[in-house]
Short mmCIF file of C-alpha atoms in Angstrom, two decimals:
data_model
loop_
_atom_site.label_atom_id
_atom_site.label_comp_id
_atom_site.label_asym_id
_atom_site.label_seq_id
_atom_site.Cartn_x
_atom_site.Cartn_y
_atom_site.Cartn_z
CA UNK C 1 85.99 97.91 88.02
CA UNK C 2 82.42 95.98 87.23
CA UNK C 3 81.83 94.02 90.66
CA UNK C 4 81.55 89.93 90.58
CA UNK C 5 78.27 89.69 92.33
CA UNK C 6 74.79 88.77 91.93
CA UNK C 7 73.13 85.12 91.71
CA UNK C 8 74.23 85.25 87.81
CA UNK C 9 77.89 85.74 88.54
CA UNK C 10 78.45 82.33 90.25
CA UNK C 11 79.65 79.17 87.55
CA UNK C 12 77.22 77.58 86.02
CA UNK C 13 78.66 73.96 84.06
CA UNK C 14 76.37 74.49 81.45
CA UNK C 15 78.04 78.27 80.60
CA UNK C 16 81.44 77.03 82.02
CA UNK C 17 84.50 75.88 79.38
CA UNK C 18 88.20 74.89 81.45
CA UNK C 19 91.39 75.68 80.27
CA UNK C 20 94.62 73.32 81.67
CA UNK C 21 97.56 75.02 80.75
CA UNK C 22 101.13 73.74 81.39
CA UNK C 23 100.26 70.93 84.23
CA UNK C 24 104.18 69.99 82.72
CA UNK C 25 107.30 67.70 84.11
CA UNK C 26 109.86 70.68 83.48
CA UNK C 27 106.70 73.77 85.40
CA UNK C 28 107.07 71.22 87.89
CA UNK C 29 110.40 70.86 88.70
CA UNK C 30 110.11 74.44 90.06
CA UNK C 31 106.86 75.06 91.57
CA UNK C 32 107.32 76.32 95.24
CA UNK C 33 104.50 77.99 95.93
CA UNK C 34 102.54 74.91 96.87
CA UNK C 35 103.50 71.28 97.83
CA UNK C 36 103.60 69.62 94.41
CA UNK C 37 101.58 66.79 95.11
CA UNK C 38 98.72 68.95 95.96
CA UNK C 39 98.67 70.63 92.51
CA UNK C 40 98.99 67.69 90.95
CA UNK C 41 96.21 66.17 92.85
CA UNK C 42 93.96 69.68 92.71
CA UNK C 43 94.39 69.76 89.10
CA UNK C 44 93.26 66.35 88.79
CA UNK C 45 90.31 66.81 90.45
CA UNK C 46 89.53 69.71 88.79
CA UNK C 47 89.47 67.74 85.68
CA UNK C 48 87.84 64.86 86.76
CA UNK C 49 84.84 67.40 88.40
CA UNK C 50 84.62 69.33 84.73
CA UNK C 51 84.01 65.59 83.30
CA UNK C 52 81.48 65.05 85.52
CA UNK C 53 79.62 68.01 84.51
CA UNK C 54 79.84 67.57 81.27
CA UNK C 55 82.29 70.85 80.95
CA UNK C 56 84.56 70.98 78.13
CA UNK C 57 87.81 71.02 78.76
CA UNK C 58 90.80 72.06 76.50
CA UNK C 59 94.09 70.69 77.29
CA UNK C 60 97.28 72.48 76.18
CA UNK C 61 100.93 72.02 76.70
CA UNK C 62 103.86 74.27 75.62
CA UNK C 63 106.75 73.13 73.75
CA UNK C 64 105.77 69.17 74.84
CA UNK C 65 108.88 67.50 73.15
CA UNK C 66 111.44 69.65 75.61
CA UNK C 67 109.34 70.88 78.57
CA UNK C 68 107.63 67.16 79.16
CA UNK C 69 103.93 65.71 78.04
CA UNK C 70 101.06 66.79 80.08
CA UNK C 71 100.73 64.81 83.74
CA UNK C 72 98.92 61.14 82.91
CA UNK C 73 96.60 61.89 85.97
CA UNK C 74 95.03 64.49 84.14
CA UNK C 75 94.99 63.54 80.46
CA UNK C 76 93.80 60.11 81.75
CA UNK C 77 90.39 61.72 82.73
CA UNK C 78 90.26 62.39 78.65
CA UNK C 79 91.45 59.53 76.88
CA UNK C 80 92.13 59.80 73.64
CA UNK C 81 91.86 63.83 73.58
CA UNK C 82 94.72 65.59 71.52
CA UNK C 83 96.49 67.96 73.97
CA UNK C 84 97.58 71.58 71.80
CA UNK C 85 100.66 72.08 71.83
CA UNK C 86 102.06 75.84 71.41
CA UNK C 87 104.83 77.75 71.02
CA UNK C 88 102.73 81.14 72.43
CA UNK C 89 104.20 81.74 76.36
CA UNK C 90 100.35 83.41 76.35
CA UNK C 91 98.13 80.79 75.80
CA UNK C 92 95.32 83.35 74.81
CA UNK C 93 97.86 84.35 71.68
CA UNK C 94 97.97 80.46 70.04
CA UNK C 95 94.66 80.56 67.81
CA UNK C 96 94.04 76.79 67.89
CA UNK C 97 93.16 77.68 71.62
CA UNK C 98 91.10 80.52 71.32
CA UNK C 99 89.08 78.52 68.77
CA UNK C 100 88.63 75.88 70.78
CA UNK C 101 87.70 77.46 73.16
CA UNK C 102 85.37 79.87 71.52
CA UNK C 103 83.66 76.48 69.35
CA UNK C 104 82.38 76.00 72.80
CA UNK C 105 79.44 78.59 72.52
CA UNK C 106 80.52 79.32 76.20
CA UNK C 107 81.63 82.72 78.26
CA UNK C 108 82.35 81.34 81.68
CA UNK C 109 86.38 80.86 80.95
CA UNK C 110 88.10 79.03 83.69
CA UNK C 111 91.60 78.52 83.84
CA UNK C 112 94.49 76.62 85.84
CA UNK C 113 97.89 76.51 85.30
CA UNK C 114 101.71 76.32 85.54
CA UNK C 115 102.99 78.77 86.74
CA UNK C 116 100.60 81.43 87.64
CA UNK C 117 102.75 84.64 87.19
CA UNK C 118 103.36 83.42 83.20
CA UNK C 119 101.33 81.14 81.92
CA UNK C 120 98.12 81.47 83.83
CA UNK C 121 97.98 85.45 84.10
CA UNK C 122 98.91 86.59 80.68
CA UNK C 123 95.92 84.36 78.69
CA UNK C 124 93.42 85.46 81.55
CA UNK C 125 93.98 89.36 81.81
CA UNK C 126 94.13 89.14 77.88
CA UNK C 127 90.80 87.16 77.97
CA UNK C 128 89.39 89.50 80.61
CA UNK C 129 90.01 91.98 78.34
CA UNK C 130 88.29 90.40 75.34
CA UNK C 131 84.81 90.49 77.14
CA UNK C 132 84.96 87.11 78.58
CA UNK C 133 83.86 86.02 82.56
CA UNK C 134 87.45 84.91 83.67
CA UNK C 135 88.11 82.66 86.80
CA UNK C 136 91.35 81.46 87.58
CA UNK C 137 91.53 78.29 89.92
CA UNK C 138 95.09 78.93 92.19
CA UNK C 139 95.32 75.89 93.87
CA UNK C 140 95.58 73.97 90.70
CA UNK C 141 97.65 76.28 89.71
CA UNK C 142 101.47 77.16 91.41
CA UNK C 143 104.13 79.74 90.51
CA UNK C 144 108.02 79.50 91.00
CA UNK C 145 107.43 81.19 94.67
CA UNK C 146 105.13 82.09 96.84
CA UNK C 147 105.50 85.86 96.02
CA UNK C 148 105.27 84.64 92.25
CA UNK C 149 102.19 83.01 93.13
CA UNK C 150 100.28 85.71 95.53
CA UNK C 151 101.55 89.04 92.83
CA UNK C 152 100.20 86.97 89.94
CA UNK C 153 96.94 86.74 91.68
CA UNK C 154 96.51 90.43 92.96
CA UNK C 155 97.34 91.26 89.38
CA UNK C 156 94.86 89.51 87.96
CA UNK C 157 92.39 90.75 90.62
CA UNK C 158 93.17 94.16 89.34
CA UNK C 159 92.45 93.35 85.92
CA UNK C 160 88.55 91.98 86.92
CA UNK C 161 89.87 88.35 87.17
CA UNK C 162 87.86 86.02 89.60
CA UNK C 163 90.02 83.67 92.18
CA UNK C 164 88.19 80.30 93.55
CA UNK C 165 89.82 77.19 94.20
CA UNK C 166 88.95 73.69 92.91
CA UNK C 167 86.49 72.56 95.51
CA UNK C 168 84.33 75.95 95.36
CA UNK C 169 84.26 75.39 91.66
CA UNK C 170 82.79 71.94 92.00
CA UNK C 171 80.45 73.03 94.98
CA UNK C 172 79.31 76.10 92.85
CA UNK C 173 78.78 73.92 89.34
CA UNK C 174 76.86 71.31 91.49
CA UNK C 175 74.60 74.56 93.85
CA UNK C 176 71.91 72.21 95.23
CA UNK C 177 72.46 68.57 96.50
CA UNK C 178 68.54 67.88 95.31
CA UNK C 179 70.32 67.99 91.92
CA UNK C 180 71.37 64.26 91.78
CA UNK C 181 72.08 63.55 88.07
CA UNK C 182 76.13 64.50 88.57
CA UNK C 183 76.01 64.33 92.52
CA UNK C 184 77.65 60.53 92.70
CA UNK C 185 80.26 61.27 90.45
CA UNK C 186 81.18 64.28 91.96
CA UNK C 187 81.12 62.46 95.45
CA UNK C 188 83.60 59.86 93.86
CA UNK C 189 85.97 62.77 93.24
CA UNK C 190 85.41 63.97 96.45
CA UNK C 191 86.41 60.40 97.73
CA UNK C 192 89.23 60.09 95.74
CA UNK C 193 90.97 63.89 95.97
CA UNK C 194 89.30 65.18 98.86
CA UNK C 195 91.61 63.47 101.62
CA UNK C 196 90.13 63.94 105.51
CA UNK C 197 86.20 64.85 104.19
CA UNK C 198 86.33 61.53 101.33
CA UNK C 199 87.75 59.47 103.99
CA UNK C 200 85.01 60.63 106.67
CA UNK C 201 82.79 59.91 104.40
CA UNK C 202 83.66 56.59 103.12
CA UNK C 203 83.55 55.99 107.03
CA UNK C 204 80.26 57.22 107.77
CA UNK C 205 79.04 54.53 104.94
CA UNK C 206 80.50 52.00 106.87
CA UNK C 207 79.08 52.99 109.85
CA UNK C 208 75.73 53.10 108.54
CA UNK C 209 75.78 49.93 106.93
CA UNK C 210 77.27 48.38 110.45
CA UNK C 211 74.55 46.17 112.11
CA UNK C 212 74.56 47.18 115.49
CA UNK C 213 76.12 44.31 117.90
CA UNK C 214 73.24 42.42 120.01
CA UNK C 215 75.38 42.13 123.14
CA UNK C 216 77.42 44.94 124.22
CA UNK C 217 81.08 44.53 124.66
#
């Protein structure tokens, strides 16, 4: 197995394309590896973060018109952007995808998906495979169990897949605060999907912009 380390093996938006596979109605009606909410609202972030970083992002659904259009919080972050719709179980089979994808001039594949066992490990051990830098994101991502979830992943460990979750994408894509020209938008989506840390900060605004009283008590 090559080893994932080295400054040049962490994301960089400008080499970085995401994949959203399957964020469905009927994938979530039985996800139980996670709380659904929290995929729903990881995914969305994740989304919202590759917008603010100016990272394409390919959205793609499987067999819409039975198993449910793709959630509205995360298609709403790309208005107006045609979802692909396959028939392919392995995203990294449908062509449309891989085109897409590939148009994209980019080798930093990241992926997230419904469910993780299926839908999310057969495209990224094929893609792996293919030459490109793979990195699944699990917590925007769920299987139909926890076991589903946590064999899928060791699996695609084995096969020289990388595992982060949503935040350490954003945090790596962003690297150095001194960077400002995405740092407010990607402190809105830490405001809005971030819960305890977005509300601590909101918080500490207000504090700061509290005159202190003139007469104690």
């Amino acid at each position: 197995m090559t080893f994932r380390n080295g400054l040049a093996s962490l994301l960089r938006p400008e080499d970085s394309v995401l994949v959203l596979i399957d964020h469905q109605p009927y994938q979530l009606t039985n996800l139980n590896s996670h709380d659904p909410h929290m995929v729903v609202n990881n995914a969305t972030a994740l989304a919202k973060t590759a917008k603010a970083f100016g990272v394409p992002t390919i959205l793609t659904s499987v067999i819409a018109d039975r198993g449910g259009l793709i959630f509205p919080q995360i298609t709403d972050v790309f208005p107006g952007q045609a979802v692909i719709d396959r028939t392919f179980i392995n995203t990294w089979e449908d062509k449309k995808v891989v085109d897409a994808v590939t148009a994209t001039g980019r080798k930093q594949l990241i992926i997230a998906g419904l469910w993780t066992e299926i839908c999310v490990a057969m495209p990224a051990i094929q893609a792996a495979g293919e030459g490109w830098d793979v990195t699944v994101v699990t917590d925007a991502s769920g299987g139909v169990s926890v076991e589903a979830h946590e064999v899928a992943i060791q699996r695609m460990i084995a096969g020289g897949v990388n595992m982060m979750t949503w935040l350490a994408v954003a945090s790596e894509w962003q690297r150095d605060w001194a960077r400002t020209e995405h740092a407010a938008e990607l402190t809105e989506v830490l405001v809005q999907h971030v819960a305890g840390s977005g509300i601590a900060f909101l918080w500490e605004q207000q504090l700061l912009n509290t005159p202190v009283p003139k007469v104690a008590g």
